[in-house]
mmCIF file of C-alpha atoms in Angstrom:
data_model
loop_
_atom_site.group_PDB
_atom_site.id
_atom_site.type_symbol
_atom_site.label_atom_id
_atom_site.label_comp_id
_atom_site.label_asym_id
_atom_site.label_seq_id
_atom_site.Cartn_x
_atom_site.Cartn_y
_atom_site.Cartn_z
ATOM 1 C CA UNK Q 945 45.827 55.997 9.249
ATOM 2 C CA UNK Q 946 41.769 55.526 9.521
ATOM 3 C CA UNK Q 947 40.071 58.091 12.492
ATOM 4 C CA UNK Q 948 38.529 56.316 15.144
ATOM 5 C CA UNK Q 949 36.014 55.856 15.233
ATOM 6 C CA UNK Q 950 35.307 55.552 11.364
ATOM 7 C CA UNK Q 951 32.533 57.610 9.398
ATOM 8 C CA UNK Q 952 28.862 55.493 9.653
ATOM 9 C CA UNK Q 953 28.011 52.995 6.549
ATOM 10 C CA UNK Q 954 25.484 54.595 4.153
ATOM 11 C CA UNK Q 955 21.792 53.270 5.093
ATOM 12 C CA UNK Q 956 21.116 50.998 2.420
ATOM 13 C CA UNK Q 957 17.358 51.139 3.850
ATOM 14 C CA UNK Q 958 15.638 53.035 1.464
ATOM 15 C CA UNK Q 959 17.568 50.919 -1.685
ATOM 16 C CA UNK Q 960 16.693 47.701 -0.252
ATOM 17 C CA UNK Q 961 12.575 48.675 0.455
ATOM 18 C CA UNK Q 962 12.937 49.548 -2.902
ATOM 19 C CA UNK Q 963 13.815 46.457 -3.965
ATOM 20 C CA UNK Q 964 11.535 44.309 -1.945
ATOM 21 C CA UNK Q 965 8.891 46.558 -3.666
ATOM 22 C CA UNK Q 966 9.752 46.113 -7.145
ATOM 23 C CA UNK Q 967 10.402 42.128 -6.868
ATOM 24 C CA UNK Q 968 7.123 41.561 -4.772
ATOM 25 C CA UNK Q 969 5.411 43.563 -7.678
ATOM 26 C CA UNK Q 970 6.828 41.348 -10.306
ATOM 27 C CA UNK Q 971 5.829 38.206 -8.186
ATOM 28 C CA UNK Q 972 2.631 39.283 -8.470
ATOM 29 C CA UNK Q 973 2.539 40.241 -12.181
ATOM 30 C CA UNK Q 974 4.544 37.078 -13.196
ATOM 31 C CA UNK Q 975 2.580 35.186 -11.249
ATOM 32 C CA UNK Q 976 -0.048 35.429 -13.388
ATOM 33 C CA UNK Q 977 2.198 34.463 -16.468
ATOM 34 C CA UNK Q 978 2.649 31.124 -14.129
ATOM 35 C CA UNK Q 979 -1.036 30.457 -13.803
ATOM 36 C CA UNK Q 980 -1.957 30.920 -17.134
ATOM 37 C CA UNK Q 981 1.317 28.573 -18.278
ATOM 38 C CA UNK Q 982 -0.282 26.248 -15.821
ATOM 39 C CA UNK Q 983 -3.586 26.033 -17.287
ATOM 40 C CA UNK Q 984 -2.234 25.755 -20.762
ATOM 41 C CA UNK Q 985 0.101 22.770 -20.360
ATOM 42 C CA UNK Q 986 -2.612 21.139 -17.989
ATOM 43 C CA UNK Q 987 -0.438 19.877 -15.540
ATOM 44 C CA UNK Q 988 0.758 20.768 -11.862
ATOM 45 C CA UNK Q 989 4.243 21.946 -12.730
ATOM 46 C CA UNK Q 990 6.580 23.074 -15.898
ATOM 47 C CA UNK Q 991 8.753 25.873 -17.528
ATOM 48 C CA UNK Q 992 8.768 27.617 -20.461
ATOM 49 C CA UNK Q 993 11.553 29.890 -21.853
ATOM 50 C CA UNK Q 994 10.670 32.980 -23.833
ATOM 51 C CA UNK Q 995 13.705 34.640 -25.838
ATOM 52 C CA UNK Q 996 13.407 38.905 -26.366
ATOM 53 C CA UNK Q 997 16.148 40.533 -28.340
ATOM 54 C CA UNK Q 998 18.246 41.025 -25.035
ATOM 55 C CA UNK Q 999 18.222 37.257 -23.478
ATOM 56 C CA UNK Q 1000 15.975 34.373 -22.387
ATOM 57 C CA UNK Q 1001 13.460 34.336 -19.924
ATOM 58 C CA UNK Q 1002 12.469 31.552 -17.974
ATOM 59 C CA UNK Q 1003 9.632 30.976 -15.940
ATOM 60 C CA UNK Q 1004 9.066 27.719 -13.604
ATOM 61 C CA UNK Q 1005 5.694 26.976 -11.758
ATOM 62 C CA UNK Q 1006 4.543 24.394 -9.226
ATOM 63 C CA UNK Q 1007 0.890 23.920 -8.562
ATOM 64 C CA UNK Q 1008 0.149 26.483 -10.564
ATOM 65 C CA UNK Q 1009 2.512 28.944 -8.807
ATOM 66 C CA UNK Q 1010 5.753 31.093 -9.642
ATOM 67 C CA UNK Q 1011 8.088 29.067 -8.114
ATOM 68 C CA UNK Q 1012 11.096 31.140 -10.264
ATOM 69 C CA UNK Q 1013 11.535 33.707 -12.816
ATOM 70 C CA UNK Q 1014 15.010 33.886 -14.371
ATOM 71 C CA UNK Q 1015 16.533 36.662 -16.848
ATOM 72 C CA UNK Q 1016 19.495 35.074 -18.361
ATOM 73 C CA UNK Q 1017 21.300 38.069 -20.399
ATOM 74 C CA UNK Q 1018 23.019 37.531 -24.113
ATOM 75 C CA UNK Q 1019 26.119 38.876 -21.849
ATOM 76 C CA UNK Q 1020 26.582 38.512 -18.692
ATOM 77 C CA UNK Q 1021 25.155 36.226 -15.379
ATOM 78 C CA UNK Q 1022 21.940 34.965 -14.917
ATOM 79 C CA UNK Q 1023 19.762 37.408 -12.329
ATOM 80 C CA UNK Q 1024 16.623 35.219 -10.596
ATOM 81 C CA UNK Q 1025 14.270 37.906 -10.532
ATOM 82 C CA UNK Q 1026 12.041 35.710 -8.496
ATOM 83 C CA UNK Q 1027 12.979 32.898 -6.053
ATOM 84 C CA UNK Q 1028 12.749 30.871 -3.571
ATOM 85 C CA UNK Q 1029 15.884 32.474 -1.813
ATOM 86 C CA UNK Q 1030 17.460 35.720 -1.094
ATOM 87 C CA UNK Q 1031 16.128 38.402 -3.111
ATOM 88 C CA UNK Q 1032 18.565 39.453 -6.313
ATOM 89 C CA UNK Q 1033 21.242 42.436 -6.063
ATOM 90 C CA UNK Q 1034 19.612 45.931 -7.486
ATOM 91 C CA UNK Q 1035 21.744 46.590 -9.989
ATOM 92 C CA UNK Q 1036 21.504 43.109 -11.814
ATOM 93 C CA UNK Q 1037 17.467 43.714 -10.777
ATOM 94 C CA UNK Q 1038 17.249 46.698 -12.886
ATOM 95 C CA UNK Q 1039 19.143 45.277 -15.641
ATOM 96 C CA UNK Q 1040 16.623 42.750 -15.661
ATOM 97 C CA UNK Q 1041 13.077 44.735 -14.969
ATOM 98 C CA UNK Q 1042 14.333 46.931 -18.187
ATOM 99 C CA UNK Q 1043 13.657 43.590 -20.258
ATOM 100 C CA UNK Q 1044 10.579 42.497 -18.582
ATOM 101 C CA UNK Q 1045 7.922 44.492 -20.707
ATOM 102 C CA UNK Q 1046 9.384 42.191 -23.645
ATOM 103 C CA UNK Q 1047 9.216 39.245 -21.510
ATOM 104 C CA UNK Q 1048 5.421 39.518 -21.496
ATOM 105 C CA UNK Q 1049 4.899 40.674 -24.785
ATOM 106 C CA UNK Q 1050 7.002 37.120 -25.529
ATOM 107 C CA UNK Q 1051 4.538 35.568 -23.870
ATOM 108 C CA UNK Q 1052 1.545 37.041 -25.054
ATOM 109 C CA UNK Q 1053 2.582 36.469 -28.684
ATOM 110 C CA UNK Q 1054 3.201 32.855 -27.733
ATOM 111 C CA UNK Q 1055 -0.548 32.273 -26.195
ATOM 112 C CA UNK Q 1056 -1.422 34.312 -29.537
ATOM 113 C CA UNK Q 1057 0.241 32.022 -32.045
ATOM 114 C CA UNK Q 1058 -1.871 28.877 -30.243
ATOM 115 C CA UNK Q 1059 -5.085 30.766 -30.971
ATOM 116 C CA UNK Q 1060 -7.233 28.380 -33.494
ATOM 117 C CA UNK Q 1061 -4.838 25.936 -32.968
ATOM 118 C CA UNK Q 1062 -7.308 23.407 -32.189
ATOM 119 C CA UNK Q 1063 -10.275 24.640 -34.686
ATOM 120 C CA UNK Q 1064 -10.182 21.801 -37.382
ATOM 121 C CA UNK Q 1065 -9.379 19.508 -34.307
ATOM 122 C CA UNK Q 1066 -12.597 17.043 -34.897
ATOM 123 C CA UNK Q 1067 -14.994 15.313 -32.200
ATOM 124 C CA UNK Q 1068 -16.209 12.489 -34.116
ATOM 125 C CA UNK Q 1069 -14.579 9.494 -32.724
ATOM 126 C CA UNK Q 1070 -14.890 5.881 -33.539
ATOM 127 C CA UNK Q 1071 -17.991 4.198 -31.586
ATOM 128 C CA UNK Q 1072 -16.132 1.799 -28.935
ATOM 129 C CA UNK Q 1073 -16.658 -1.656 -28.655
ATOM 130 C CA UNK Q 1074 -18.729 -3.107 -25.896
ATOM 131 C CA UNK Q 1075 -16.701 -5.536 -23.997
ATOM 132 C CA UNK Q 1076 -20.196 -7.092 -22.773
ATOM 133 C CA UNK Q 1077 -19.912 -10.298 -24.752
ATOM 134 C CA UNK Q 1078 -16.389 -11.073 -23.459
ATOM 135 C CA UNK Q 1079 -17.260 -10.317 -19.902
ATOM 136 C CA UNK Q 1080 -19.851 -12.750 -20.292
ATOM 137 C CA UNK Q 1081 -18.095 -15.639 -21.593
ATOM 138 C CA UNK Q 1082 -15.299 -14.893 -19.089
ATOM 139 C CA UNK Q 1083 -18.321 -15.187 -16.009
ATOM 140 C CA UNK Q 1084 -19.555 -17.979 -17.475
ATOM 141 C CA UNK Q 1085 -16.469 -20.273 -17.479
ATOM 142 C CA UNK Q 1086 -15.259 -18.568 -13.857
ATOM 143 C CA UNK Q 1087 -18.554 -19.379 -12.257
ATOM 144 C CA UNK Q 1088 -18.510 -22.875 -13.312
ATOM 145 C CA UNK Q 1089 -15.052 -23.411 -12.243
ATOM 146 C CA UNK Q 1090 -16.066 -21.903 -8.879
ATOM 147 C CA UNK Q 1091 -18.734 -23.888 -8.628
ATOM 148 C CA UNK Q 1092 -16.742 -27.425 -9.059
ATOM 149 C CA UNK Q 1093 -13.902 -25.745 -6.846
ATOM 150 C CA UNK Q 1094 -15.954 -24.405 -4.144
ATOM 151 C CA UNK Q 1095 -17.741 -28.721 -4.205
ATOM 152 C CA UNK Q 1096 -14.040 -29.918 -4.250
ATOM 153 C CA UNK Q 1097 -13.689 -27.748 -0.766
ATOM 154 C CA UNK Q 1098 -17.287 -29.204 0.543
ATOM 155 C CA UNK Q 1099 -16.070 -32.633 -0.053
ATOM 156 C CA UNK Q 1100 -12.258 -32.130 1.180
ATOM 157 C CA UNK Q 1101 -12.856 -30.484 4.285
ATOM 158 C CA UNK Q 1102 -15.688 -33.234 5.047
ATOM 159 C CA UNK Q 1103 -12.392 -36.006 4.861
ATOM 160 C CA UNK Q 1104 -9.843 -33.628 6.139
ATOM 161 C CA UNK Q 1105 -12.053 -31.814 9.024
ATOM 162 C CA UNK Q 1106 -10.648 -28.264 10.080
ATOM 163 C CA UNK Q 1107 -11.436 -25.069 8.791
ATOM 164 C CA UNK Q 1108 -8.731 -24.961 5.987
ATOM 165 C CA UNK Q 1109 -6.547 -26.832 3.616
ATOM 166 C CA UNK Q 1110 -5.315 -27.501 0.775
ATOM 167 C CA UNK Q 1111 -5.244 -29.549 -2.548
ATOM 168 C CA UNK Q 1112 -2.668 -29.963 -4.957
ATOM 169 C CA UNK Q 1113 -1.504 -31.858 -8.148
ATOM 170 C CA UNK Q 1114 0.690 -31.286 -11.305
ATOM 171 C CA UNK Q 1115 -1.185 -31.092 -14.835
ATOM 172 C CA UNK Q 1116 0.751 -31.348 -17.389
ATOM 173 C CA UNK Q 1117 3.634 -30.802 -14.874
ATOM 174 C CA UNK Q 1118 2.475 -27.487 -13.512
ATOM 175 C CA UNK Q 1119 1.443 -27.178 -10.035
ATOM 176 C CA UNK Q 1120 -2.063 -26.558 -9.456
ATOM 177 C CA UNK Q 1121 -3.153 -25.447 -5.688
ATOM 178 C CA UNK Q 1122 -6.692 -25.166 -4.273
ATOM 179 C CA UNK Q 1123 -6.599 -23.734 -0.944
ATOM 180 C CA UNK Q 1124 -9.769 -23.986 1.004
ATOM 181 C CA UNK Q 1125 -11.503 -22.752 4.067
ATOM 182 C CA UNK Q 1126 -15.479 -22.897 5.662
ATOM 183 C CA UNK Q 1127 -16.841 -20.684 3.467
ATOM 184 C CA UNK Q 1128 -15.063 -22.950 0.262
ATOM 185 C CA UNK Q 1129 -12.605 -22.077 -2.354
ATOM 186 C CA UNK Q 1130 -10.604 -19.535 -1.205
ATOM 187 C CA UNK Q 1131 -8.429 -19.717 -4.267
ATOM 188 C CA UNK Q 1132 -7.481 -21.889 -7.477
ATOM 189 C CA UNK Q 1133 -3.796 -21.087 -8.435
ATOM 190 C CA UNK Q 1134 -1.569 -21.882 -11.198
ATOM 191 C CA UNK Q 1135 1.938 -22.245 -10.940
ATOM 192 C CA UNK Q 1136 3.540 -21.834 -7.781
ATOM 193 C CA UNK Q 1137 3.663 -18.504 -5.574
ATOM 194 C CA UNK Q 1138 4.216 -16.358 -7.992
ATOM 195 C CA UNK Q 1139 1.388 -18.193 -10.702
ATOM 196 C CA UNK Q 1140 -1.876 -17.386 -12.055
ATOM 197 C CA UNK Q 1141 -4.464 -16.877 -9.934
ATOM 198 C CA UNK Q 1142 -7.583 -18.522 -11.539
ATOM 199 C CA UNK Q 1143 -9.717 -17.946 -8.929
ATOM 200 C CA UNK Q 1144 -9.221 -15.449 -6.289
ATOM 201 C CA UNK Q 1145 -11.206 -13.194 -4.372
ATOM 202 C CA UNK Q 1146 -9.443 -9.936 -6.444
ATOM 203 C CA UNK Q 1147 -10.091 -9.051 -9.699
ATOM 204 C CA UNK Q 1148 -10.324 -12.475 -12.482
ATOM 205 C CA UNK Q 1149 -7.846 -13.296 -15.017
ATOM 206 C CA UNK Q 1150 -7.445 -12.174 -18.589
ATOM 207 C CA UNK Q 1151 -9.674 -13.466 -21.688
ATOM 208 C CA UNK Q 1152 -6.126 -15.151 -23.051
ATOM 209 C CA UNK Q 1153 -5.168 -16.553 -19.184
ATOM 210 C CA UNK Q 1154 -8.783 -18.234 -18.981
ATOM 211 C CA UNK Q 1155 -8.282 -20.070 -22.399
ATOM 212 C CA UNK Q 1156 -5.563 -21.231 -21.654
ATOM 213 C CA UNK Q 1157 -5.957 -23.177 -18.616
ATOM 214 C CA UNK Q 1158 -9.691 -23.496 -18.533
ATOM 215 C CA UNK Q 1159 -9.637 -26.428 -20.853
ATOM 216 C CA UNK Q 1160 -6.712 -28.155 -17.927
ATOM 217 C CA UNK Q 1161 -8.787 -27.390 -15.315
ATOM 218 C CA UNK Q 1162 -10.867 -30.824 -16.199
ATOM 219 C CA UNK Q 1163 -7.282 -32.720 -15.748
ATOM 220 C CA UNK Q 1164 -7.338 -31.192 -12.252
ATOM 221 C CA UNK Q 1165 -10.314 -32.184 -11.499
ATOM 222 C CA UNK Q 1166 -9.674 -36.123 -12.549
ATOM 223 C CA UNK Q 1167 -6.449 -35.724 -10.552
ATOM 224 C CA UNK Q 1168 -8.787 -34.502 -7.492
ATOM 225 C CA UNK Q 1169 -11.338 -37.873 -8.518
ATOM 226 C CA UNK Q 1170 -8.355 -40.329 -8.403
ATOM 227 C CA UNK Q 1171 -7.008 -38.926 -5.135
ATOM 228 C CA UNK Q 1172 -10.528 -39.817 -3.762
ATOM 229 C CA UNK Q 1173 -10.046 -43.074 -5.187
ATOM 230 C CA UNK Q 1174 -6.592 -44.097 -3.596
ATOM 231 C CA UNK Q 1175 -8.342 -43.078 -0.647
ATOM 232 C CA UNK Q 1176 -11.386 -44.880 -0.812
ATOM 233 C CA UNK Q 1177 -8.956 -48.099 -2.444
ATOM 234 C CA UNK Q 1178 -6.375 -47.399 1.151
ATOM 235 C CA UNK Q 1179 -9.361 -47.843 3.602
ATOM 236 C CA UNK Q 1180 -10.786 -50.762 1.530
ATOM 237 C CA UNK Q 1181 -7.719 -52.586 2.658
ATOM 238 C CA UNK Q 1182 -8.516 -52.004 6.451
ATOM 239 C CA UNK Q 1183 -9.482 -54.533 8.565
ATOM 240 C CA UNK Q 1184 -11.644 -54.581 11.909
#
């Protein structure tokens, strides 16, 4: 039968400082290996796994910082050496630290083996092509059709009064829409809601967009001329 009251637990103090020690040691020393990983794949977070004779190592890093450090044994459970969480066991800590000199040398021989890698890597590109002419051509045809579009608006909102409106017709049975305000066009679309903006105030439409209805836009504007016509032919028909 146990004596009451029962002998004290052991202080696991000392073993646990220890511990802390050791793994806050390694953070810093692995955290290096995690900065330098960083800077070689060029990007804010990754892993790499390095293999020594007695397991596989892997190392994960966020912004540039240990985020983990894992020692995964040929036998046996994996021990996080490093984490985000509780701190590992000592025993399975020791198991691991005894591999850790290889761990760096593993990584060490791998920034080695990249050394030169990029030697014969040449400089000389191709020239690139100036897209000046294009642009050009593209302004050219957009500024006329602004120009006609923004006269269209002028001449509407004179009949129509207000400060906005719109005008609209099928070419070639696709809806065309020219929505107006004071200032003038506001925009030229074609195709419904979700269609082609050919004029807009954001950025223009492609090279291959602009061919392709720039040539219809003179149908729209002969379907805008005859709609002045019927009205001009309904009021001839009033009498005072």
């Amino acid at each position: 039968m146990t004596e009451w009251p029962p002998a004290d637990p052991a202080d696991a103090t000392a073993v646990a400082q220890q511990r802390d020690e050791l793994v806050a040691a390694v953070r810093d020393h692995a955290g290096q290996v995690a900065y330098q990983l960083a800077r070689l794949e060029g990007g804010d977070y990754g892993q790499a796994d390095i293999e020594t004779d007695r397991g596989e190592w892997t190392v994960k890093y966020e912004g540039g910082d240990l985020e983990y450090l894992r020692f995964s044994p040929s036998r046996g459970s994996d021990t996080y050496v490093i984490s985000t969480k509780q701190p590992p066991e000592p025993e399975p800590l020791a198991t691991a630290l005894a591999d850790y000199d290889a761990f760096v040398e593993g990584f060490n021989d791998y920034v080695a083996s990249l050394d030169g890698v990029l030697d014969d890597v040449s400089t000389e590109f191709p020239e690139i092509a100036t897209t000046d002419g294009v642009v050009a051509e593209r302004d050219r045809v957009l500024g006329r059709v602004r120009e006609i579009c923004d006269q269209i608006a002028r001449e509407l909102q004179r009949y129509e009064g207000g400060d906005y409106g719109t005008f609209t017709s099928r070419i070639g049975g696709t809806r065309w829409e020219l929505k107006w305000d004071t200032d003038g066009a506001s925009y030229l679309r074609v195709g419904g809601s979700n269609g082609l903006y050919l004029l807009s105030q954001y950025e223009p439409p492609s090279a291959a967009d602009i061919r392709e209805y720039a040539p219809q836009f003179a149908d729209f504007v002969d379907a805008y001329n005859d709609h002045v016509d019927e009205l001009e032919s309904d009021l001839g028909t009033v009498e005072l």
